[in-house]
CSV table of C-alpha atoms in Angstrom, one decimal:
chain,number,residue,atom,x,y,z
L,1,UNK,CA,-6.7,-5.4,10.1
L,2,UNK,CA,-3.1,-5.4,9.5
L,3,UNK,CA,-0.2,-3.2,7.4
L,4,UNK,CA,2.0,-6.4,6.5
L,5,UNK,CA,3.7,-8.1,3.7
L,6,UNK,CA,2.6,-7.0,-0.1
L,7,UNK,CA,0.5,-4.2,-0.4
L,8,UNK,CA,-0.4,-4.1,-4.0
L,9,UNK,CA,-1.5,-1.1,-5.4
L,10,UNK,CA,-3.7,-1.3,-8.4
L,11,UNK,CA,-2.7,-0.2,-11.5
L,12,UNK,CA,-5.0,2.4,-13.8
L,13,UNK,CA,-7.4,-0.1,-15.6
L,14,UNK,CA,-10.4,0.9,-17.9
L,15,UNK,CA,-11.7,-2.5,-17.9
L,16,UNK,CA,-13.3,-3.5,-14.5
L,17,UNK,CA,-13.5,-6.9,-15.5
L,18,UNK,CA,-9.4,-7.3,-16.0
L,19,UNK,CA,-8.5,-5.3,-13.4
L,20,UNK,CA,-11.1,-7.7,-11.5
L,21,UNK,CA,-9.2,-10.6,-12.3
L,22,UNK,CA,-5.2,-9.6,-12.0
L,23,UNK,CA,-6.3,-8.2,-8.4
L,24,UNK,CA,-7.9,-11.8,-7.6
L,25,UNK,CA,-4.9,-13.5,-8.9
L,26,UNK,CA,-2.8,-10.7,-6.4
L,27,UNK,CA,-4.7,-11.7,-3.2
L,28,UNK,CA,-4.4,-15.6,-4.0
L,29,UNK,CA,-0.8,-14.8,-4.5
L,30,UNK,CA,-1.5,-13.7,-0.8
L,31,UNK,CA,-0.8,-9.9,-1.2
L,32,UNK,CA,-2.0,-8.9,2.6
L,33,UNK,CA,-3.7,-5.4,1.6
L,34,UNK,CA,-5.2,-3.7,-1.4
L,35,UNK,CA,-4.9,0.1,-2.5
L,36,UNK,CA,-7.6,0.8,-4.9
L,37,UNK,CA,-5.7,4.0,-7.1
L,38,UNK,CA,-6.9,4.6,-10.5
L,39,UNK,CA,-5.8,8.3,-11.3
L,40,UNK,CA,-7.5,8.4,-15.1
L,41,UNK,CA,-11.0,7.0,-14.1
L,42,UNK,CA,-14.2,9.4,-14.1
L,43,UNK,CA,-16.0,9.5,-10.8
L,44,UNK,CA,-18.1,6.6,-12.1
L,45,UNK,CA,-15.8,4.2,-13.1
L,46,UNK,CA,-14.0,4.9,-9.8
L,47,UNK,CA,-17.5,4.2,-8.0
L,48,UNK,CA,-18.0,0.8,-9.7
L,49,UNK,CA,-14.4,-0.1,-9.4
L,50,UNK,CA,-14.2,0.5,-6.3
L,51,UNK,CA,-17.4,-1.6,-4.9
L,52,UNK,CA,-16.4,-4.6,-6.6
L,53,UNK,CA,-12.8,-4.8,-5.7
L,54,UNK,CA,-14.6,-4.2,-1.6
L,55,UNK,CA,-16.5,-7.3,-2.1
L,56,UNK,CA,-13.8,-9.4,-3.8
L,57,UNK,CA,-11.3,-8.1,-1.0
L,58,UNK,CA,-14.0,-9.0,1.8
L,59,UNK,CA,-13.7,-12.3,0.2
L,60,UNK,CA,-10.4,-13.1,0.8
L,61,UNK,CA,-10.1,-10.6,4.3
L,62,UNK,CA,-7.3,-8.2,2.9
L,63,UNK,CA,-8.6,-4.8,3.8
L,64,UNK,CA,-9.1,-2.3,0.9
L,65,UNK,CA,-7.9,1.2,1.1
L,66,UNK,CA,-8.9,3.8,-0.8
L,67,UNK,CA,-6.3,6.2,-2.3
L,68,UNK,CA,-7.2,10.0,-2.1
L,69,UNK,CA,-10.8,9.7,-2.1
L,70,UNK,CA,-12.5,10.1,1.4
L,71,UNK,CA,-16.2,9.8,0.1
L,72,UNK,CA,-15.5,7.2,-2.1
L,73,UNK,CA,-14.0,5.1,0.6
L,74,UNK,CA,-16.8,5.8,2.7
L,75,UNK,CA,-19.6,5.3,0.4
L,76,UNK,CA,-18.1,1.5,-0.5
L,77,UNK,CA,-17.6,1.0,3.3
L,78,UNK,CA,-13.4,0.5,2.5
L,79,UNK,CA,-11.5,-0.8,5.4
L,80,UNK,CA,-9.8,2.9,5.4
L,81,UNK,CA,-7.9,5.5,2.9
L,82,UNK,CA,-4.7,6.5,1.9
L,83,UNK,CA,-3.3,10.1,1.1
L,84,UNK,CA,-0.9,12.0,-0.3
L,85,UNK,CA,0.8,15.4,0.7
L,86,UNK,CA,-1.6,17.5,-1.2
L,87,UNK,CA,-5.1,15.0,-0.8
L,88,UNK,CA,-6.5,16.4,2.0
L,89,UNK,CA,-6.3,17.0,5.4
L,90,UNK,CA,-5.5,13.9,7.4
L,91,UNK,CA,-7.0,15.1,10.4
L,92,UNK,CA,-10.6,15.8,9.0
L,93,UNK,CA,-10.4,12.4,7.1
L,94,UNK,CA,-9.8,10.6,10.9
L,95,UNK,CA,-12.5,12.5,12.6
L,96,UNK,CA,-14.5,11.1,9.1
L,97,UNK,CA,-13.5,7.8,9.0
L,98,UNK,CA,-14.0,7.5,12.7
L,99,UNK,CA,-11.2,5.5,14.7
L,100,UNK,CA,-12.2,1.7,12.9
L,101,UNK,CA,-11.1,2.4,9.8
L,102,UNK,CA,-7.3,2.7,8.5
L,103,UNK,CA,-5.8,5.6,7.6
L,104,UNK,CA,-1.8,6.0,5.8
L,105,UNK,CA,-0.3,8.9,4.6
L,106,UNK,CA,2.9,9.6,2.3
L,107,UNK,CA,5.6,11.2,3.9
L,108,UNK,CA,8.0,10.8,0.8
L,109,UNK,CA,11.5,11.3,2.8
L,110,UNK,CA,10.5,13.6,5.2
L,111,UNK,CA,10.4,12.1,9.2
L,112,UNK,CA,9.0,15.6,10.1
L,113,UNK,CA,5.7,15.0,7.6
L,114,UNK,CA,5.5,11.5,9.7
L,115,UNK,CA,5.4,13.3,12.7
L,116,UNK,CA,2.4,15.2,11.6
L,117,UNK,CA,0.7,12.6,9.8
L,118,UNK,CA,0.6,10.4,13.3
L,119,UNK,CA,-0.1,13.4,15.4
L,120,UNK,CA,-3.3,13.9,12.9
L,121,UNK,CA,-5.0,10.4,13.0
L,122,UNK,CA,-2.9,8.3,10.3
L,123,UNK,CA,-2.0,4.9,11.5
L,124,UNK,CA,0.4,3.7,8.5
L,125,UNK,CA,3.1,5.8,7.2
L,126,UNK,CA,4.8,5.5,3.6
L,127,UNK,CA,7.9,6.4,2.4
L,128,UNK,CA,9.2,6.1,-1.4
L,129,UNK,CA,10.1,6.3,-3.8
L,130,UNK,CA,13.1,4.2,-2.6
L,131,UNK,CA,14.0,3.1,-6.6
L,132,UNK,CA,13.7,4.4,-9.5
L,133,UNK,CA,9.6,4.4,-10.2
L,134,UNK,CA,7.7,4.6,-14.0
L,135,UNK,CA,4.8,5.2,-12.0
L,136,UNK,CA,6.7,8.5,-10.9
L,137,UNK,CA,9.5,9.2,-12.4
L,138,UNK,CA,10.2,12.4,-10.6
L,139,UNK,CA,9.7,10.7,-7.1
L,140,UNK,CA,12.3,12.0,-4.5
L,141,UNK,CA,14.2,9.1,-3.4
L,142,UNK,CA,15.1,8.4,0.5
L,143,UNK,CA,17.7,6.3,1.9
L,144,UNK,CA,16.9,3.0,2.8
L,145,UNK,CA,18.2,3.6,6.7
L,146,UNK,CA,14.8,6.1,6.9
L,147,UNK,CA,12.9,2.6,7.0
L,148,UNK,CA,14.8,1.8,10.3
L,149,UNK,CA,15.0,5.5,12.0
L,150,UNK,CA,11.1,5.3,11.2
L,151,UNK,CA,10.5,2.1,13.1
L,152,UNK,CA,12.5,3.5,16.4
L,153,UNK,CA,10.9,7.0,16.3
L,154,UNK,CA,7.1,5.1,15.7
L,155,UNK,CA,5.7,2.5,17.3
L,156,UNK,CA,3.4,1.6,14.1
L,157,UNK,CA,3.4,0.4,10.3
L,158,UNK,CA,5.8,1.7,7.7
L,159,UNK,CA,5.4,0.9,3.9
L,160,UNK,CA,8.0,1.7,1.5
L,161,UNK,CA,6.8,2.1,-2.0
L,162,UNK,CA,8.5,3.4,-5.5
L,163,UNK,CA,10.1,0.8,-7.8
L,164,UNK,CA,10.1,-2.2,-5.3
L,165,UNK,CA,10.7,-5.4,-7.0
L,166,UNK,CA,11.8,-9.1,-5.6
L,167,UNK,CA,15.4,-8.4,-6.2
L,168,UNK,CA,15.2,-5.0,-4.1
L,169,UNK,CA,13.0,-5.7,-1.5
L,170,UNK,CA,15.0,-7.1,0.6
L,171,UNK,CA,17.3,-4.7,1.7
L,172,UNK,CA,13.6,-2.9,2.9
L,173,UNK,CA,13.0,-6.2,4.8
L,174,UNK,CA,16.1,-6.1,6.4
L,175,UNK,CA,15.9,-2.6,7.1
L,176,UNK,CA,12.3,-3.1,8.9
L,177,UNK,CA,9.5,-2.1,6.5
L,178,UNK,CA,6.1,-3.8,7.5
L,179,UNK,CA,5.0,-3.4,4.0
L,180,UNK,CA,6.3,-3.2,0.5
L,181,UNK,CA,3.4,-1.0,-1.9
L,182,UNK,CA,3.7,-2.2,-5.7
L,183,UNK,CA,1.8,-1.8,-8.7
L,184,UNK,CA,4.2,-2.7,-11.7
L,185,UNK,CA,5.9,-5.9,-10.5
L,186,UNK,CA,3.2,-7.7,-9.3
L,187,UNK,CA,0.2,-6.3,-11.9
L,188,UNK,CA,2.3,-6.4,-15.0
L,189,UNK,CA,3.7,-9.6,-14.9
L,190,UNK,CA,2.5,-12.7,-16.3
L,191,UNK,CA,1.6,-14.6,-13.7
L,192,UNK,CA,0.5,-12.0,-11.1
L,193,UNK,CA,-0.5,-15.2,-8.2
L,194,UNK,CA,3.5,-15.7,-8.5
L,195,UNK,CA,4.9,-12.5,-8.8
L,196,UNK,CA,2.7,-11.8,-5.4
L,197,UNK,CA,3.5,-15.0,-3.9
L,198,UNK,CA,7.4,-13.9,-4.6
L,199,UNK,CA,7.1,-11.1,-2.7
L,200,UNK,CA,5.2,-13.3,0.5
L,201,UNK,CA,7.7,-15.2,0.7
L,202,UNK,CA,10.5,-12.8,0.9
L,203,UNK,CA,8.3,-11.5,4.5
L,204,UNK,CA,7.8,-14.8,4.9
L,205,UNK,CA,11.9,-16.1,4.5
L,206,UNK,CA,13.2,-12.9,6.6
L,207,UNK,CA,10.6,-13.8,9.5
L,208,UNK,CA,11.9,-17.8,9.5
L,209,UNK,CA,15.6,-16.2,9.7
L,210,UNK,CA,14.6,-13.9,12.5
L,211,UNK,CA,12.9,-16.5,14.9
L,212,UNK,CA,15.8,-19.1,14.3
L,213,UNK,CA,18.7,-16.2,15.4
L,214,UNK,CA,16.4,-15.8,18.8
């Protein structure tokens, strides 16, 4: 299982069956990992979500992660979790999850909460919001250099996340980010397959330019 390319994040959706179908069109897009997040949903609707989006990621083999929600993640069999500063304790979700699964943790942009998050267990870090988010307005925002201090200081993935779209991302590429998290600018557009693909290919561009300067 890898931390690379688009990791969509999904976007709070009542109906199963639509948010079903934009995440399908996502992963053909060819978004590389999927964070199932749905802040507004009871326990139930999280529960159902949640199993069906495993078996339609296990379908395509793009690991699922789980946002905040240990037992949910284990109770679906998710390929790991994801948490925040306040979601829980990354340690006891490692010793949990056991040393298979994935585990990332937001570090906002703070190198010092990266530090602790790594010591703990967590095998992905995040950073964000690098742009201006809807999603969370109120986001601190980090410089873009954090990307590549974070890459020399850990020898493992870093996703950016916050307000990333395909005229942005790029300076993240460049910069070294493993994985660009989105919700808005794949999810809300009108054709989701291309607005995923988009951001593929951007990974996909900066790698072809990379091997050709060797």
């Amino acid at each position: 299982m890898m931390i690379a390319g688009l990791y969509a994040i999904t976007p709070d959706l009542a109906d199963t069956d639509d948010l079903l179908r934009r995440v399908r069109a996502a992963l053909t897009g060819g978004a590389g990992v999927l964070q199932y997040r749905n802040k507004t949903a009871s326990a139930a609707l999280r529960r159902e979500q949640a199993q069906a989006l495993q078996q339609l990621c296990t379908e395509f083999h793009v690991p699922l992660l789980i946002n905040d929600h240990l037992d949910l993640a284990l109770a679906v069999d998710a390929a790991g979790l994801h948490l925040g500063g306040d979601d829980g304790d990354i340690a006891a979700a490692r010793a949990r999850l056991g040393p298979g699964k994935l585990l990332g943790a937001s570090c906002y942009d703070r190198i010092e909460l990266a530090q602790k998050a790594v010591a703990a267990g967590a095998d992905h870090i995040a950073f964000g919001s690098f742009f201006a988010s809807s999603v969370k307005p109120d986001a601190v925002r980090p410089p873009v250099d954090l990307i590549t201090r974070a890459k020399k200081q850990f020898r493992l993935p870093v996703v950016a996340i916050g307000g990333i779209t395909p005229q942005n991302a790029p300076q993240l590429i460049a910069a070294g980010v493993d994985a660009v998290a989105v919700i808005s600018a794949v999810f809300t557009a009108p054709d989701v397959a291309a607005a995923a693909r988009e951001f593929q290919d951007l990974f996909e561009s900066h790698h072809e330019k990379k091997s050709k300067a060797l």
